CSV table of N, CA, C and O in Angstrom, one decimal:
chain,number,residue,atom,x,y,z
A,1,UNK,N,171.2,-56.5,68.0
A,1,UNK,CA,170.3,-55.7,67.4
A,1,UNK,C,170.0,-54.2,68.0
A,1,UNK,O,170.0,-54.1,69.4
A,2,UNK,N,170.3,-52.9,67.1
A,2,UNK,CA,169.9,-51.9,68.0
A,2,UNK,C,168.6,-51.4,68.0
A,2,UNK,O,167.9,-51.4,67.2
A,3,UNK,N,168.3,-50.8,69.0
A,3,UNK,CA,166.8,-50.5,69.4
A,3,UNK,C,166.8,-48.9,68.4
A,3,UNK,O,167.5,-48.2,68.5
A,4,UNK,N,165.6,-48.8,67.8
A,4,UNK,CA,165.7,-47.8,67.0
A,4,UNK,C,165.2,-46.4,68.0
A,4,UNK,O,165.1,-45.4,67.2
A,5,UNK,N,164.5,-46.9,69.2
A,5,UNK,CA,164.3,-45.5,69.9
A,5,UNK,C,165.5,-45.1,70.8
A,5,UNK,O,165.6,-43.7,70.6
A,6,UNK,N,166.1,-46.2,71.5
A,6,UNK,CA,167.1,-45.3,72.3
A,6,UNK,C,168.7,-45.5,71.8
A,6,UNK,O,169.6,-45.1,72.4
A,7,UNK,N,168.8,-46.7,70.8
A,7,UNK,CA,170.2,-46.6,70.4
A,7,UNK,C,170.9,-47.8,70.8
A,7,UNK,O,171.8,-48.2,70.7
A,8,UNK,N,170.3,-48.6,72.1
A,8,UNK,CA,170.7,-49.4,73.0
A,8,UNK,C,170.9,-50.9,72.0
A,8,UNK,O,170.2,-50.8,71.5
A,9,UNK,N,172.0,-51.5,72.4
A,9,UNK,CA,172.3,-53.1,71.9
A,9,UNK,C,171.7,-53.7,72.6
A,9,UNK,O,171.5,-53.8,73.6
A,10,UNK,N,170.4,-54.7,71.7
A,10,UNK,CA,170.2,-55.8,72.2
A,10,UNK,C,170.4,-57.0,71.5
A,10,UNK,O,170.7,-56.9,70.4
A,11,UNK,N,170.2,-58.1,72.3
A,11,UNK,CA,170.5,-59.3,71.7
A,11,UNK,C,169.5,-59.8,70.7
A,11,UNK,O,168.4,-59.4,70.8
A,12,UNK,N,169.7,-60.7,69.5
A,12,UNK,CA,168.4,-61.0,68.6
A,12,UNK,C,167.2,-61.6,69.3
A,12,UNK,O,166.2,-61.3,68.6
A,13,UNK,N,167.3,-62.6,70.2
A,13,UNK,CA,166.4,-63.2,70.8
A,13,UNK,C,165.5,-62.1,71.8
A,13,UNK,O,164.5,-62.8,72.4
A,14,UNK,N,165.9,-61.0,72.2
A,14,UNK,CA,165.1,-60.2,72.8
A,14,UNK,C,164.1,-59.6,72.2
A,14,UNK,O,163.9,-59.1,70.9
A,15,UNK,N,162.7,-59.4,72.8
A,15,UNK,CA,161.5,-59.1,72.4
A,15,UNK,C,161.2,-57.8,72.7
A,15,UNK,O,160.9,-57.0,71.9
A,16,UNK,N,162.0,-57.4,73.9
A,16,UNK,CA,162.1,-55.6,74.3
A,16,UNK,C,163.3,-55.4,74.5
A,16,UNK,O,164.1,-56.2,74.9
A,17,UNK,N,163.4,-54.3,74.2
A,17,UNK,CA,164.7,-53.3,74.6
A,17,UNK,C,165.1,-53.6,75.8
A,17,UNK,O,164.1,-53.1,77.0
A,18,UNK,N,166.3,-53.5,76.4
A,18,UNK,CA,166.8,-53.9,77.8
A,18,UNK,C,166.6,-52.7,78.5
A,18,UNK,O,166.6,-52.3,79.7
A,19,UNK,N,167.1,-51.3,77.7
A,19,UNK,CA,166.8,-50.0,78.3
A,19,UNK,C,165.7,-49.2,78.4
A,19,UNK,O,165.5,-48.7,79.3
A,20,UNK,N,165.1,-49.4,76.9
A,20,UNK,CA,163.4,-48.2,76.9
A,20,UNK,C,162.5,-49.2,77.2
A,20,UNK,O,161.5,-48.5,77.1
A,21,UNK,N,162.6,-50.7,76.9
A,21,UNK,CA,161.4,-51.3,77.1
A,21,UNK,C,160.5,-51.4,75.5
A,21,UNK,O,159.6,-52.2,75.6
A,22,UNK,N,160.9,-50.6,74.6
A,22,UNK,CA,160.1,-51.0,73.0
A,22,UNK,C,160.4,-52.3,72.8
A,22,UNK,O,161.3,-53.0,72.4
A,23,UNK,N,159.1,-52.9,72.2
A,23,UNK,CA,159.3,-53.8,71.4
A,23,UNK,C,160.1,-53.8,70.4
A,23,UNK,O,160.4,-52.6,69.4
A,24,UNK,N,161.0,-54.7,69.7
A,24,UNK,CA,162.0,-54.9,68.8
A,24,UNK,C,161.5,-55.9,67.8
A,24,UNK,O,160.9,-56.8,67.7
A,25,UNK,N,161.9,-55.3,66.6
A,25,UNK,CA,161.6,-56.0,64.9
A,25,UNK,C,160.0,-56.0,64.9
A,25,UNK,O,159.3,-55.1,65.4
A,26,UNK,N,159.6,-56.9,64.2
A,26,UNK,CA,157.9,-56.8,63.5
A,26,UNK,C,157.7,-57.9,64.6
A,26,UNK,O,157.5,-59.2,64.2
A,27,UNK,N,157.3,-57.2,65.6
A,27,UNK,CA,156.6,-57.9,66.8
A,27,UNK,C,155.4,-58.7,66.4
A,27,UNK,O,154.4,-58.0,65.6
A,28,UNK,N,154.9,-59.7,66.8
A,28,UNK,CA,153.5,-60.2,66.8
A,28,UNK,C,152.8,-59.7,67.2
A,28,UNK,O,152.7,-58.7,68.5
A,29,UNK,N,151.4,-59.8,67.4
A,29,UNK,CA,150.3,-59.1,68.2
A,29,UNK,C,150.3,-59.6,69.7
A,29,UNK,O,150.2,-58.6,70.4
A,30,UNK,N,150.9,-60.7,70.1
A,30,UNK,CA,151.2,-60.9,71.6
A,30,UNK,C,152.4,-60.0,72.3
A,30,UNK,O,152.2,-59.8,73.3
A,31,UNK,N,153.4,-60.2,71.4
A,31,UNK,CA,154.5,-59.4,72.1
A,31,UNK,C,154.2,-57.8,72.1
A,31,UNK,O,154.8,-57.1,73.2
A,32,UNK,N,153.4,-57.2,71.1
A,32,UNK,CA,153.0,-55.6,70.9
A,32,UNK,C,151.9,-55.9,72.4
A,32,UNK,O,152.4,-54.6,72.9
A,33,UNK,N,151.3,-56.4,72.4
A,33,UNK,CA,150.1,-56.7,73.7
A,33,UNK,C,150.9,-56.4,74.8
A,33,UNK,O,151.0,-55.6,76.1
A,34,UNK,N,151.9,-57.4,74.9
A,34,UNK,CA,152.6,-57.7,76.3
A,34,UNK,C,153.4,-56.4,76.6
A,34,UNK,O,153.6,-55.7,77.5
A,35,UNK,N,154.1,-55.6,75.5
A,35,UNK,CA,155.0,-54.4,75.7
A,35,UNK,C,154.3,-53.1,76.0
A,35,UNK,O,154.3,-52.4,76.8
A,36,UNK,N,153.0,-53.2,75.3
A,36,UNK,CA,152.1,-52.0,76.0
A,36,UNK,C,151.6,-52.4,77.5
A,36,UNK,O,151.6,-51.2,78.1
A,37,UNK,N,151.2,-53.4,77.8
A,37,UNK,CA,150.9,-53.6,79.2
A,37,UNK,C,152.0,-53.1,80.1
A,37,UNK,O,151.8,-52.2,81.1
A,38,UNK,N,153.2,-53.6,79.8
A,38,UNK,CA,154.0,-53.4,80.5
A,38,UNK,C,154.7,-51.9,80.8
A,38,UNK,O,154.8,-51.1,81.4
A,39,UNK,N,154.4,-50.8,79.1
A,39,UNK,CA,154.8,-49.8,79.4
A,39,UNK,C,153.7,-49.0,80.1
A,39,UNK,O,153.9,-48.2,80.9
A,40,UNK,N,152.6,-49.5,80.1
A,40,UNK,CA,151.5,-48.6,81.0
A,40,UNK,C,152.0,-48.8,82.5
A,40,UNK,O,151.8,-48.0,83.3
A,41,UNK,N,151.9,-50.2,82.8
A,41,UNK,CA,152.3,-50.5,84.2
A,41,UNK,C,153.8,-50.0,84.9
A,41,UNK,O,153.4,-49.2,85.9
A,42,UNK,N,154.6,-49.4,84.0
A,42,UNK,CA,155.6,-48.6,84.7
A,42,UNK,C,155.8,-46.8,84.2
A,42,UNK,O,156.3,-46.3,84.5
A,43,UNK,N,154.2,-46.5,83.5
A,43,UNK,CA,154.0,-45.3,83.8
A,43,UNK,C,154.3,-44.5,82.3
A,43,UNK,O,154.5,-43.6,82.1
A,44,UNK,N,154.9,-45.3,81.2
A,44,UNK,CA,155.4,-45.1,80.1
A,44,UNK,C,153.9,-45.4,79.0
A,44,UNK,O,154.1,-45.9,78.3
A,45,UNK,N,153.3,-43.9,79.2
A,45,UNK,CA,152.2,-44.2,78.4
A,45,UNK,C,152.5,-43.5,77.0
A,45,UNK,O,151.6,-44.4,76.0
A,46,UNK,N,153.3,-43.0,76.5
A,46,UNK,CA,153.5,-42.6,75.1
A,46,UNK,C,154.0,-43.7,74.4
A,46,UNK,O,153.6,-44.3,73.2
A,47,UNK,N,154.7,-44.6,75.0
A,47,UNK,CA,155.2,-45.9,74.5
A,47,UNK,C,154.0,-46.6,74.5
A,47,UNK,O,153.8,-47.6,73.1
A,48,UNK,N,153.2,-47.0,75.3
A,48,UNK,CA,152.2,-47.7,75.3
A,48,UNK,C,151.0,-47.4,74.2
A,48,UNK,O,150.7,-48.3,73.1
A,49,UNK,N,151.3,-46.3,74.0
A,49,UNK,CA,150.0,-45.6,73.2
A,49,UNK,C,150.8,-45.8,71.7
A,49,UNK,O,150.1,-46.1,70.4
A,50,UNK,N,152.2,-45.9,71.5
A,50,UNK,CA,152.7,-46.1,70.3
A,50,UNK,C,152.7,-47.9,69.8
A,50,UNK,O,152.3,-48.3,68.9
A,51,UNK,N,152.6,-48.8,70.9
A,51,UNK,CA,152.3,-50.0,70.6
A,51,UNK,C,150.9,-50.2,70.2
A,51,UNK,O,150.5,-51.2,69.1
A,52,UNK,N,150.3,-49.5,70.8
A,52,UNK,CA,148.5,-49.9,70.4
A,52,UNK,C,148.3,-49.4,69.1
A,52,UNK,O,147.4,-50.1,68.5
A,53,UNK,N,148.8,-48.4,68.7
A,53,UNK,CA,148.9,-47.9,67.4
A,53,UNK,C,149.3,-48.9,66.4
A,53,UNK,O,148.8,-49.3,65.6
A,54,UNK,N,150.7,-49.4,66.7
A,54,UNK,CA,151.1,-50.8,65.7
A,54,UNK,C,150.0,-51.8,65.8
A,54,UNK,O,149.9,-52.3,64.8
A,55,UNK,N,149.5,-52.2,67.3
A,55,UNK,CA,148.5,-53.2,67.3
A,55,UNK,C,147.3,-53.0,66.2
A,55,UNK,O,146.8,-54.0,65.6
A,56,UNK,N,146.9,-51.6,66.3
A,56,UNK,CA,145.3,-51.6,65.8
A,56,UNK,C,145.8,-51.6,64.0
A,56,UNK,O,145.1,-52.1,63.4
A,57,UNK,N,147.3,-51.4,63.7
A,57,UNK,CA,147.4,-51.3,62.3
A,57,UNK,C,147.4,-53.0,61.7
A,57,UNK,O,146.9,-53.4,60.9
A,58,UNK,N,147.5,-53.9,62.8
A,58,UNK,CA,147.4,-55.5,62.6
A,58,UNK,C,146.0,-56.0,62.8
A,58,UNK,O,145.6,-56.8,62.2
A,59,UNK,N,145.2,-55.4,63.5
A,59,UNK,CA,144.1,-55.5,64.0
A,59,UNK,C,142.8,-54.5,64.2
A,59,UNK,O,142.7,-53.8,65.0
A,60,UNK,N,142.5,-53.9,63.2
A,60,UNK,CA,141.9,-52.5,63.1
A,60,UNK,C,140.7,-52.4,63.2
A,60,UNK,O,139.9,-51.3,63.9
A,61,UNK,N,140.1,-53.7,63.8
A,61,UNK,CA,138.4,-53.6,64.4
A,61,UNK,C,138.6,-54.0,65.6
A,61,UNK,O,137.6,-54.7,65.9
A,62,UNK,N,139.8,-54.4,66.6
A,62,UNK,CA,139.8,-54.7,67.7
A,62,UNK,C,139.0,-53.6,68.6
A,62,UNK,O,139.7,-52.7,68.9
A,63,UNK,N,138.1,-54.3,69.3
A,63,UNK,CA,137.4,-53.2,70.4
A,63,UNK,C,138.3,-52.9,71.6
A,63,UNK,O,138.5,-52.0,72.5
A,64,UNK,N,139.3,-54.1,71.8
A,64,UNK,CA,140.0,-54.1,73.3
A,64,UNK,C,141.0,-53.1,72.7
A,64,UNK,O,141.3,-52.2,73.8
A,65,UNK,N,141.5,-53.3,71.7
A,65,UNK,CA,142.7,-52.3,71.0
A,65,UNK,C,142.2,-50.6,71.0
A,65,UNK,O,142.7,-50.0,71.9
A,66,UNK,N,141.1,-50.7,70.7
A,66,UNK,CA,140.3,-49.2,70.9
A,66,UNK,C,140.3,-48.9,72.0
A,66,UNK,O,140.7,-47.5,72.4
A,67,UNK,N,139.7,-49.8,73.0
A,67,UNK,CA,139.4,-48.7,74.3
A,67,UNK,C,140.8,-48.8,74.9
A,67,UNK,O,140.8,-47.7,75.7
A,68,UNK,N,141.6,-49.7,74.9
A,68,UNK,CA,143.1,-49.5,75.7
A,68,UNK,C,143.6,-48.2,75.0
A,68,UNK,O,144.1,-47.3,76.0
A,69,UNK,N,143.2,-47.7,73.9
A,69,UNK,CA,144.1,-46.8,73.3
A,69,UNK,C,143.1,-45.2,74.2
A,69,UNK,O,143.9,-44.2,74.4
A,70,UNK,N,141.7,-45.6,73.9
A,70,UNK,CA,141.0,-44.5,74.7
A,70,UNK,C,141.4,-44.0,76.1
A,70,UNK,O,141.6,-42.9,76.5
A,71,UNK,N,141.7,-45.2,76.7
A,71,UNK,CA,142.1,-45.3,78.3
A,71,UNK,C,143.4,-44.3,78.5
A,71,UNK,O,143.7,-43.3,79.0
A,72,UNK,N,144.4,-44.8,77.4
A,72,UNK,CA,145.7,-44.2,77.6
A,72,UNK,C,145.5,-42.6,77.1
A,72,UNK,O,146.3,-41.6,77.7
A,73,UNK,N,144.9,-42.2,76.2
A,73,UNK,CA,144.6,-40.6,75.7
A,73,UNK,C,144.1,-40.3,77.0
A,73,UNK,O,144.3,-39.0,76.8
A,74,UNK,N,143.2,-41.0,77.7
A,74,UNK,CA,142.5,-40.1,78.9
A,74,UNK,C,143.4,-39.8,79.8
A,74,UNK,O,143.8,-38.7,80.2
A,75,UNK,N,144.7,-41.0,79.8
A,75,UNK,CA,145.5,-40.8,81.2
A,75,UNK,C,146.2,-39.6,80.8
A,75,UNK,O,147.0,-39.3,81.5
A,76,UNK,N,146.6,-39.6,79.3
A,76,UNK,CA,147.6,-38.6,78.9
A,76,UNK,C,147.0,-37.2,78.8
A,76,UNK,O,147.6,-36.1,78.4
A,77,UNK,N,145.4,-36.7,79.1
A,77,UNK,CA,144.8,-35.4,79.2
A,77,UNK,C,144.6,-35.4,77.7
A,77,UNK,O,144.3,-34.3,77.4
A,78,UNK,N,144.5,-36.4,76.8
A,78,UNK,CA,143.9,-35.7,75.4
A,78,UNK,C,142.6,-36.2,75.4
A,78,UNK,O,142.4,-37.7,74.5
A,79,UNK,N,141.9,-35.9,75.8
A,79,UNK,CA,140.5,-36.2,76.1
A,79,UNK,C,139.7,-36.4,74.6
A,79,UNK,O,138.7,-37.2,74.3
A,80,UNK,N,140.0,-35.3,73.9
A,80,UNK,CA,139.1,-35.5,72.6
A,80,UNK,C,139.4,-36.8,71.8
A,80,UNK,O,138.7,-37.1,71.2
A,81,UNK,N,140.8,-37.4,71.8
A,81,UNK,CA,141.1,-38.4,71.1
A,81,UNK,C,140.7,-39.5,71.9
A,81,UNK,O,140.1,-40.6,71.4
A,82,UNK,N,140.6,-39.6,73.1
A,82,UNK,CA,139.8,-40.7,74.0
A,82,UNK,C,138.3,-40.5,73.5
A,82,UNK,O,137.9,-41.9,73.6
A,83,UNK,N,137.6,-39.6,73.4
A,83,UNK,CA,136.1,-39.9,73.1
A,83,UNK,C,136.0,-40.1,71.5
A,83,UNK,O,135.3,-41.3,71.5
A,84,UNK,N,137.2,-40.0,70.9
A,84,UNK,CA,136.9,-41.0,69.5
A,84,UNK,C,137.3,-42.4,69.6
A,84,UNK,O,136.4,-42.9,69.1
A,85,UNK,N,138.2,-42.8,70.5
A,85,UNK,CA,138.2,-44.0,70.5
A,85,UNK,C,137.0,-44.8,71.0
A,85,UNK,O,136.8,-46.1,70.9
A,86,UNK,N,136.7,-44.5,72.4
A,86,UNK,CA,135.4,-44.9,73.0
A,86,UNK,C,134.6,-44.8,72.0
A,86,UNK,O,133.7,-45.9,72.3
A,87,UNK,N,133.9,-43.8,71.4
A,87,UNK,CA,133.1,-44.0,70.3
A,87,UNK,C,133.3,-45.1,69.2
A,87,UNK,O,132.2,-45.9,69.0
A,88,UNK,N,134.3,-45.2,68.9
A,88,UNK,CA,134.5,-46.1,68.2
A,88,UNK,C,134.4,-47.5,68.4
A,88,UNK,O,134.2,-48.7,67.9
A,89,UNK,N,135.0,-47.5,69.7
A,89,UNK,CA,134.8,-49.1,70.5
A,89,UNK,C,133.1,-49.5,70.6
A,89,UNK,O,133.0,-50.7,70.1
A,90,UNK,N,132.6,-48.4,71.1
A,90,UNK,CA,130.9,-48.8,71.1
A,90,UNK,C,130.5,-48.9,69.5
A,90,UNK,O,129.6,-49.5,69.7
A,91,UNK,N,130.8,-48.0,68.5
A,91,UNK,CA,130.2,-48.7,67.4
A,91,UNK,C,130.6,-50.2,66.6
A,91,UNK,O,129.6,-50.8,66.1
A,92,UNK,N,131.7,-50.9,67.1
A,92,UNK,CA,132.0,-52.1,67.0
A,92,UNK,C,131.2,-52.9,68.1
A,92,UNK,O,130.9,-54.1,67.5
A,93,UNK,N,131.0,-52.6,69.3
A,93,UNK,CA,130.0,-53.2,70.4
A,93,UNK,C,129.2,-52.5,70.9
A,93,UNK,O,129.9,-52.0,72.2
A,94,UNK,N,128.3,-52.1,70.8
A,94,UNK,CA,127.1,-51.6,71.5
A,94,UNK,C,127.2,-51.8,72.7
A,94,UNK,O,126.5,-51.1,73.6
A,95,UNK,N,127.4,-53.2,73.3
A,95,UNK,CA,127.1,-53.4,74.3
A,95,UNK,C,128.4,-53.7,75.5
A,95,UNK,O,128.3,-54.0,76.7
A,96,UNK,N,129.6,-52.7,74.8
A,96,UNK,CA,130.4,-52.7,75.6
A,96,UNK,C,130.4,-51.8,76.8
A,96,UNK,O,130.7,-50.6,76.6
A,97,UNK,N,130.3,-52.0,78.0
A,97,UNK,CA,129.3,-51.1,79.0
A,97,UNK,C,130.5,-50.2,79.9
A,97,UNK,O,130.4,-49.0,79.8
A,98,UNK,N,132.1,-50.6,79.4
A,98,UNK,CA,132.7,-49.8,80.1
A,98,UNK,C,133.0,-48.7,79.1
A,98,UNK,O,133.5,-47.5,79.4
A,99,UNK,N,133.1,-48.9,78.0
A,99,UNK,CA,133.0,-48.1,76.9
A,99,UNK,C,132.2,-46.7,77.0
A,99,UNK,O,132.5,-45.6,77.0
A,100,UNK,N,131.0,-47.1,77.4
A,100,UNK,CA,129.6,-46.3,77.2
A,100,UNK,C,130.4,-45.6,78.5
A,100,UNK,O,130.0,-43.9,78.4
A,101,UNK,N,130.6,-46.1,79.9
A,101,UNK,CA,131.0,-45.3,80.9
A,101,UNK,C,132.2,-44.3,80.9
A,101,UNK,O,132.0,-43.0,80.9
A,102,UNK,N,133.2,-44.9,80.2
A,102,UNK,CA,133.9,-44.0,79.8
A,102,UNK,C,134.0,-42.6,78.9
A,102,UNK,O,134.4,-41.7,79.3
A,103,UNK,N,133.2,-42.9,77.9
A,103,UNK,CA,132.8,-42.0,77.0
A,103,UNK,C,131.7,-40.9,77.8
A,103,UNK,O,132.1,-39.7,77.6
A,104,UNK,N,130.9,-41.1,78.9
A,104,UNK,CA,130.4,-40.4,79.3
A,104,UNK,C,131.0,-39.5,80.4
A,104,UNK,O,131.2,-38.5,80.5
A,105,UNK,N,132.3,-40.2,80.7
A,105,UNK,CA,133.1,-39.7,81.9
A,105,UNK,C,133.8,-38.5,81.0
A,105,UNK,O,134.1,-37.5,81.6
A,106,UNK,N,134.4,-38.9,79.8
A,106,UNK,CA,134.9,-37.7,79.1
A,106,UNK,C,134.1,-36.7,78.7
A,106,UNK,O,134.6,-35.6,78.6
A,107,UNK,N,133.1,-36.8,78.1
A,107,UNK,CA,132.2,-35.6,77.6
A,107,UNK,C,131.7,-34.9,79.1
A,107,UNK,O,131.6,-33.9,78.6
A,108,UNK,N,131.5,-35.6,80.2
A,108,UNK,CA,131.3,-34.4,81.1
A,108,UNK,C,132.5,-34.0,81.5
A,108,UNK,O,132.0,-32.6,82.1
A,109,UNK,N,133.8,-34.2,81.4
A,109,UNK,CA,134.9,-33.5,81.5
A,109,UNK,C,134.9,-32.5,80.9
A,109,UNK,O,135.4,-31.1,80.8
A,110,UNK,N,134.7,-32.9,79.4
A,110,UNK,CA,134.7,-31.6,78.3
A,110,UNK,C,133.1,-30.7,78.3
A,110,UNK,O,133.1,-29.6,77.5
A,111,UNK,N,132.6,-31.0,79.6
A,111,UNK,CA,131.4,-29.9,79.8
A,111,UNK,C,130.5,-30.4,78.3
A,111,UNK,O,129.3,-29.4,78.5
A,112,UNK,N,130.2,-31.5,78.1
A,112,UNK,CA,129.2,-32.0,77.1
A,112,UNK,C,128.2,-32.4,77.9
A,112,UNK,O,128.1,-33.9,77.8
A,113,UNK,N,127.6,-32.1,78.8
A,113,UNK,CA,126.5,-32.6,79.9
A,113,UNK,C,125.7,-33.3,79.2
A,113,UNK,O,125.1,-34.9,79.4
A,114,UNK,N,124.6,-33.1,78.2
A,114,UNK,CA,123.7,-33.7,77.5
A,114,UNK,C,124.2,-34.8,76.9
A,114,UNK,O,123.5,-35.9,77.1
A,115,UNK,N,124.9,-34.8,76.3
A,115,UNK,CA,125.7,-36.2,75.7
A,115,UNK,C,126.5,-37.2,76.6
A,115,UNK,O,126.0,-38.3,76.5
A,116,UNK,N,127.0,-36.6,77.9
A,116,UNK,CA,127.2,-37.4,79.1
A,116,UNK,C,126.0,-38.0,79.6
A,116,UNK,O,125.9,-39.0,79.8
A,117,UNK,N,124.9,-37.4,79.7
A,117,UNK,CA,123.7,-38.0,80.7
A,117,UNK,C,123.4,-39.0,79.2
A,117,UNK,O,123.0,-40.1,79.7
A,118,UNK,N,123.4,-38.9,78.0
A,118,UNK,CA,122.9,-39.8,77.0
A,118,UNK,C,123.7,-41.0,77.0
A,118,UNK,O,123.3,-42.2,76.7
A,119,UNK,N,125.1,-40.8,77.3
A,119,UNK,CA,125.9,-42.2,77.5
A,119,UNK,C,125.6,-42.7,78.7
A,119,UNK,O,125.9,-44.4,78.4
A,120,UNK,N,125.2,-42.0,79.6
A,120,UNK,CA,125.3,-42.8,80.9
A,120,UNK,C,123.6,-43.6,81.0
A,120,UNK,O,123.7,-44.8,81.2
A,121,UNK,N,122.8,-42.9,80.3
A,121,UNK,CA,121.5,-43.8,79.9
A,121,UNK,C,121.5,-44.8,79.0
A,121,UNK,O,121.2,-46.1,79.4
A,122,UNK,N,122.6,-44.6,78.0
A,122,UNK,CA,122.6,-46.0,77.1
A,122,UNK,C,123.4,-47.0,77.9
A,122,UNK,O,123.3,-48.6,77.7
A,123,UNK,N,124.5,-46.6,79.0
A,123,UNK,CA,125.2,-47.3,79.4
A,123,UNK,C,124.2,-48.3,80.5
A,123,UNK,O,124.3,-49.3,80.4
A,124,UNK,N,123.4,-47.5,81.2
A,124,UNK,CA,122.4,-48.2,82.1
A,124,UNK,C,121.4,-49.1,81.5
A,124,UNK,O,121.4,-50.1,82.1
A,125,UNK,N,121.2,-48.9,80.4
A,125,UNK,CA,120.1,-49.5,79.5
A,125,UNK,C,120.8,-50.9,79.3
A,125,UNK,O,120.3,-52.1,79.4
A,126,UNK,N,122.2,-51.0,78.9
A,126,UNK,CA,122.9,-52.1,78.1
A,126,UNK,C,123.0,-52.9,79.5
A,126,UNK,O,123.1,-54.0,79.4
A,127,UNK,N,123.6,-52.3,80.4
A,127,UNK,CA,123.9,-53.0,81.8
A,127,UNK,C,122.9,-53.8,82.3
A,127,UNK,O,122.9,-54.7,82.6
A,128,UNK,N,121.5,-53.3,82.4
A,128,UNK,CA,120.3,-54.0,82.9
A,128,UNK,C,119.8,-54.8,81.7
A,128,UNK,O,119.4,-55.9,82.1
A,129,UNK,N,120.0,-54.8,80.6
A,129,UNK,CA,119.7,-55.9,79.4
A,129,UNK,C,120.9,-56.9,79.1
A,129,UNK,O,120.7,-58.1,78.2
A,130,UNK,N,121.9,-56.7,80.1
A,130,UNK,CA,123.1,-57.5,79.9
A,130,UNK,C,122.8,-59.1,80.5
A,130,UNK,O,121.8,-59.2,81.2
A,131,UNK,N,123.4,-59.9,79.8
A,131,UNK,CA,123.1,-61.1,79.8
A,131,UNK,C,123.5,-61.8,81.2
A,131,UNK,O,123.0,-62.8,81.8
A,132,UNK,N,124.3,-61.0,82.0
A,132,UNK,CA,124.8,-61.4,83.4
A,132,UNK,C,123.7,-60.4,84.3
A,132,UNK,O,124.1,-60.8,85.6
A,133,UNK,N,122.9,-59.8,84.1
A,133,UNK,CA,122.4,-59.2,85.0
A,133,UNK,C,121.3,-59.8,85.3
A,133,UNK,O,120.5,-60.7,84.6
A,134,UNK,N,121.2,-60.0,86.9
A,134,UNK,CA,119.8,-60.5,87.3
A,134,UNK,C,118.5,-60.1,86.9
A,134,UNK,O,117.4,-60.7,87.4
A,135,UNK,N,118.4,-58.7,86.3
A,135,UNK,CA,117.0,-58.3,85.6
A,135,UNK,C,116.7,-58.5,84.5
A,135,UNK,O,115.8,-58.0,83.8
A,136,UNK,N,117.4,-59.3,83.8
A,136,UNK,CA,117.4,-59.8,82.6
A,136,UNK,C,116.3,-60.8,82.3
A,136,UNK,O,116.0,-61.9,83.0
């Protein structure tokens, strides 16, 4: 099987290209996740993002995928797109504390100070009301 990305020849049973690491064929959700995580680990954020986009097509309401996309966008310096993904994550799960934190961080970086403060206030409020919180 020829890799559509780099053109390298791979065996039919390979899940990922031996040269560039791209997921081969019509990959399952678990294969795409594995490829995205491996791409992130080796610093290939563009490929990781491509795999998360493919994952989002398969699971459009996944807060985990949206959050991971936000993280990759942030690491690529694409802060506006990261903000969009973190907001969408929070829309699906308002108790996702790390999404609130990351949203506030992005807003602060964009000099959206008032919004960053509100995001942090919401995060702290959610954290305090969390079922794992000793203050609940």
